[in-house]
């Protein structure tokens, strides 16, 4: 340990990578791990399944609510302090979830988990991107892919395994030792960065943007299954839309807005954010609708349908290797545009009659989706922040996550609208609407290729100084660049 302590130039980066990965793996798992256990949870507490579903509702809505304030909190109080505070809250809430004596306690603790998770992702990525300058972020592909691809895919099978062989309480207890170790490592290993936002906190922006995202997330998440005309869903959709429009109008006019929407005017970052929303819509849409098509075509079980999309996660893992090797050579535009076009073609192939009936064809195509679309998504995520300075990084990360989250929810809602609710009935289920929905996702990904033409041709290059002259990790990048210019 003492050997690590005397190597400050290496230790902070190692700490950032380890703490970020641990926290995001916890967050990624918890977004999907509870789903297989909802029936068991409802039975244990003697409540109907509809009541147990509030466990997931609370998590998703609270997650969306935390996103708008993440950037401001990190700038105001420091990224290290906010990130470790959120990670501590997430870990404690996990323990409370596991010990919950009743459903109400579980729902409240789950909401705290979601709120903390909404802060973890943008603030954690801000820590990560501030520790690595633009030309070194290509190395982060292998780090970013684990929590964003593998963990959500492992959630359902791991949740079912733990629930069946231990109990549903262990879905939450597994977070406690991991979270505790990550917090301790972060306390001693992370460096603080306080940007200090100018002006007062945007109170009006907070009261417009926060409930808007929460209401829209609720409506988009539960409209497909509960019906868009259900009062709670309809009111949430209408009120959320009105608040969102009001929030956007306020943010572009405010002197010190909660969300710096003007960042979207930057060509690279704005294009990357739009691509994040479109690709999330396509990917989340196809992962939602294809298992339904698989059941409609083959009469497969829900478990078989869920396992049919798992090869997508394997392809995503390999995509990190592709990006690491090809992005420096080809550049963002030349790597992203073909990848999106190939991904759109693969999506469309899934909708061809006869393809979904072949289990091995499905597995191969899902693997390709993960590989080619994952290559595009990782390239956008890494290169999209090249023009964002350290002072704006926290705000940019928060805004990027909001666009991606809403994009995924909109993709699922669009597919659900095409198939009329997404429910597979008895053997006579018609696969036609499901195929149409898959075509919609293919069109979304193809449209992303047009946006990708706005990405830069060249990959980020190292600054014009030697390694010996380079600023140490964690030093303000603008300061490093200024020093290079003076030299």
PDB file of C-alpha atoms in Angstrom, residues 33-133:
ATOM      1  CA  UNK A  33     -31.733  -7.386 -11.516  1.00  0.00           C
ATOM      2  CA  UNK A  34     -35.007  -6.905  -9.613  1.00  0.00           C
ATOM      3  CA  UNK A  35     -37.380  -7.705 -12.504  1.00  0.00           C
ATOM      4  CA  UNK A  36     -37.292 -11.538 -12.141  1.00  0.00           C
ATOM      5  CA  UNK A  37     -37.971 -11.268  -8.395  1.00  0.00           C
ATOM      6  CA  UNK A  38     -41.092  -9.085  -8.468  1.00  0.00           C
ATOM      7  CA  UNK A  39     -43.468 -12.048  -8.215  1.00  0.00           C
ATOM      8  CA  UNK A  40     -41.538 -13.389  -5.213  1.00  0.00           C
ATOM      9  CA  UNK A  41     -41.425  -9.975  -3.535  1.00  0.00           C
ATOM     10  CA  UNK A  42     -45.165  -9.533  -4.009  1.00  0.00           C
ATOM     11  CA  UNK A  43     -45.825 -12.977  -2.512  1.00  0.00           C
ATOM     12  CA  UNK A  44     -43.544 -12.452   0.486  1.00  0.00           C
ATOM     13  CA  UNK A  45     -45.260  -9.205   1.420  1.00  0.00           C
ATOM     14  CA  UNK A  46     -48.743 -10.492   0.581  1.00  0.00           C
ATOM     15  CA  UNK A  47     -49.286  -7.749  -1.997  1.00  0.00           C
ATOM     16  CA  UNK A  48     -50.447  -7.900  -5.650  1.00  0.00           C
ATOM     17  CA  UNK A  49     -47.891  -7.747  -8.453  1.00  0.00           C
ATOM     18  CA  UNK A  50     -49.103  -4.264  -9.436  1.00  0.00           C
ATOM     19  CA  UNK A  51     -48.050  -3.043  -6.000  1.00  0.00           C
ATOM     20  CA  UNK A  52     -44.664  -4.756  -6.257  1.00  0.00           C
ATOM     21  CA  UNK A  53     -44.092  -3.036  -9.602  1.00  0.00           C
ATOM     22  CA  UNK A  54     -43.760   0.240  -7.692  1.00  0.00           C
ATOM     23  CA  UNK A  55     -40.343  -1.057  -6.626  1.00  0.00           C
ATOM     24  CA  UNK A  56     -39.133  -0.533 -10.185  1.00  0.00           C
ATOM     25  CA  UNK A  57     -41.265   2.565 -10.763  1.00  0.00           C
ATOM     26  CA  UNK A  58     -39.659   4.289  -7.791  1.00  0.00           C
ATOM     27  CA  UNK A  59     -36.156   3.453  -8.988  1.00  0.00           C
ATOM     28  CA  UNK A  60     -36.665   4.628 -12.590  1.00  0.00           C
ATOM     29  CA  UNK A  61     -38.462   7.860 -11.739  1.00  0.00           C
ATOM     30  CA  UNK A  62     -35.968   8.800  -9.007  1.00  0.00           C
ATOM     31  CA  UNK A  63     -33.115   8.031 -11.411  1.00  0.00           C
ATOM     32  CA  UNK A  64     -34.497  10.554 -13.901  1.00  0.00           C
ATOM     33  CA  UNK A  65     -35.088  13.136 -11.165  1.00  0.00           C
ATOM     34  CA  UNK A  66     -31.434  13.021 -10.114  1.00  0.00           C
ATOM     35  CA  UNK A  67     -30.027  13.744 -13.571  1.00  0.00           C
ATOM     36  CA  UNK A  68     -30.778  17.493 -13.939  1.00  0.00           C
ATOM     37  CA  UNK A  69     -28.984  18.518 -10.745  1.00  0.00           C
ATOM     38  CA  UNK A  70     -25.971  16.195 -11.117  1.00  0.00           C
ATOM     39  CA  UNK A  71     -23.811  18.642 -13.060  1.00  0.00           C
ATOM     40  CA  UNK A  72     -24.559  21.602 -10.787  1.00  0.00           C
ATOM     41  CA  UNK A  73     -23.950  19.617  -7.605  1.00  0.00           C
ATOM     42  CA  UNK A  74     -20.627  18.302  -8.878  1.00  0.00           C
ATOM     43  CA  UNK A  75     -19.451  21.796  -9.847  1.00  0.00           C
ATOM     44  CA  UNK A  76     -20.697  23.384  -6.626  1.00  0.00           C
ATOM     45  CA  UNK A  77     -19.564  20.862  -4.023  1.00  0.00           C
ATOM     46  CA  UNK A  78     -16.869  18.927  -5.898  1.00  0.00           C
ATOM     47  CA  UNK A  79     -17.094  15.838  -8.073  1.00  0.00           C
ATOM     48  CA  UNK A  80     -15.326  13.609  -5.548  1.00  0.00           C
ATOM     49  CA  UNK A  81     -17.561  14.669  -2.670  1.00  0.00           C
ATOM     50  CA  UNK A  82     -20.802  14.338  -4.648  1.00  0.00           C
ATOM     51  CA  UNK A  83     -19.827  11.036  -6.267  1.00  0.00           C
ATOM     52  CA  UNK A  84     -18.763   9.388  -3.006  1.00  0.00           C
ATOM     53  CA  UNK A  85     -21.807  10.830  -1.232  1.00  0.00           C
ATOM     54  CA  UNK A  86     -24.094   9.337  -3.877  1.00  0.00           C
ATOM     55  CA  UNK A  87     -22.217   6.019  -3.755  1.00  0.00           C
ATOM     56  CA  UNK A  88     -22.528   5.922   0.032  1.00  0.00           C
ATOM     57  CA  UNK A  89     -26.265   6.650  -0.185  1.00  0.00           C
ATOM     58  CA  UNK A  90     -26.657   3.958  -2.856  1.00  0.00           C
ATOM     59  CA  UNK A  91     -24.835   1.403  -0.696  1.00  0.00           C
ATOM     60  CA  UNK A  92     -26.804   2.208   2.464  1.00  0.00           C
ATOM     61  CA  UNK A  93     -30.080   2.159   0.536  1.00  0.00           C
ATOM     62  CA  UNK A  94     -29.112  -1.273  -0.844  1.00  0.00           C
ATOM     63  CA  UNK A  95     -28.698  -2.584   2.693  1.00  0.00           C
ATOM     64  CA  UNK A  96     -32.059  -1.090   3.708  1.00  0.00           C
ATOM     65  CA  UNK A  97     -33.694  -2.711   0.650  1.00  0.00           C
ATOM     66  CA  UNK A  98     -32.348  -6.093   1.686  1.00  0.00           C
ATOM     67  CA  UNK A  99     -33.551  -5.628   5.270  1.00  0.00           C
ATOM     68  CA  UNK A 100     -36.908  -4.069   4.346  1.00  0.00           C
ATOM     69  CA  UNK A 101     -39.679  -5.425   6.610  1.00  0.00           C
ATOM     70  CA  UNK A 102     -42.486  -4.289   4.288  1.00  0.00           C
ATOM     71  CA  UNK A 103     -43.131  -3.111   0.759  1.00  0.00           C
ATOM     72  CA  UNK A 104     -43.357   0.581   1.639  1.00  0.00           C
ATOM     73  CA  UNK A 105     -39.870   0.546   3.156  1.00  0.00           C
ATOM     74  CA  UNK A 106     -38.531  -1.260   0.104  1.00  0.00           C
ATOM     75  CA  UNK A 107     -40.086   1.281  -2.272  1.00  0.00           C
ATOM     76  CA  UNK A 108     -38.673   4.258  -0.358  1.00  0.00           C
ATOM     77  CA  UNK A 109     -35.203   2.709  -0.175  1.00  0.00           C
ATOM     78  CA  UNK A 110     -35.412   1.848  -3.855  1.00  0.00           C
ATOM     79  CA  UNK A 111     -36.231   5.493  -4.625  1.00  0.00           C
ATOM     80  CA  UNK A 112     -33.120   6.570  -2.702  1.00  0.00           C
ATOM     81  CA  UNK A 113     -31.128   4.080  -4.784  1.00  0.00           C
ATOM     82  CA  UNK A 114     -32.513   5.593  -7.973  1.00  0.00           C
ATOM     83  CA  UNK A 115     -31.828   9.169  -6.898  1.00  0.00           C
ATOM     84  CA  UNK A 116     -28.241   8.284  -5.995  1.00  0.00           C
ATOM     85  CA  UNK A 117     -27.881   6.361  -9.254  1.00  0.00           C
ATOM     86  CA  UNK A 118     -29.026   9.412 -11.214  1.00  0.00           C
ATOM     87  CA  UNK A 119     -26.091  11.325  -9.727  1.00  0.00           C
ATOM     88  CA  UNK A 120     -23.540   8.526 -10.044  1.00  0.00           C
ATOM     89  CA  UNK A 121     -23.463   8.178 -13.824  1.00  0.00           C
ATOM     90  CA  UNK A 122     -22.873  11.799 -14.972  1.00  0.00           C
ATOM     91  CA  UNK A 123     -20.660  12.740 -12.011  1.00  0.00           C
ATOM     92  CA  UNK A 124     -18.703   9.494 -12.327  1.00  0.00           C
ATOM     93  CA  UNK A 125     -18.076  10.048 -16.026  1.00  0.00           C
ATOM     94  CA  UNK A 126     -17.021  13.612 -15.258  1.00  0.00           C
ATOM     95  CA  UNK A 127     -14.403  12.254 -12.843  1.00  0.00           C
ATOM     96  CA  UNK A 128     -13.252   9.770 -15.454  1.00  0.00           C
ATOM     97  CA  UNK A 129     -13.036  12.228 -18.347  1.00  0.00           C
ATOM     98  CA  UNK A 130     -11.273  14.870 -16.268  1.00  0.00           C
ATOM     99  CA  UNK A 131      -8.622  12.316 -15.310  1.00  0.00           C
ATOM    100  CA  UNK A 132      -7.962  11.412 -18.966  1.00  0.00           C
ATOM    101  CA  UNK A 133      -7.387  14.100 -21.643  1.00  0.00           C
TER     102      UNK A 133
END
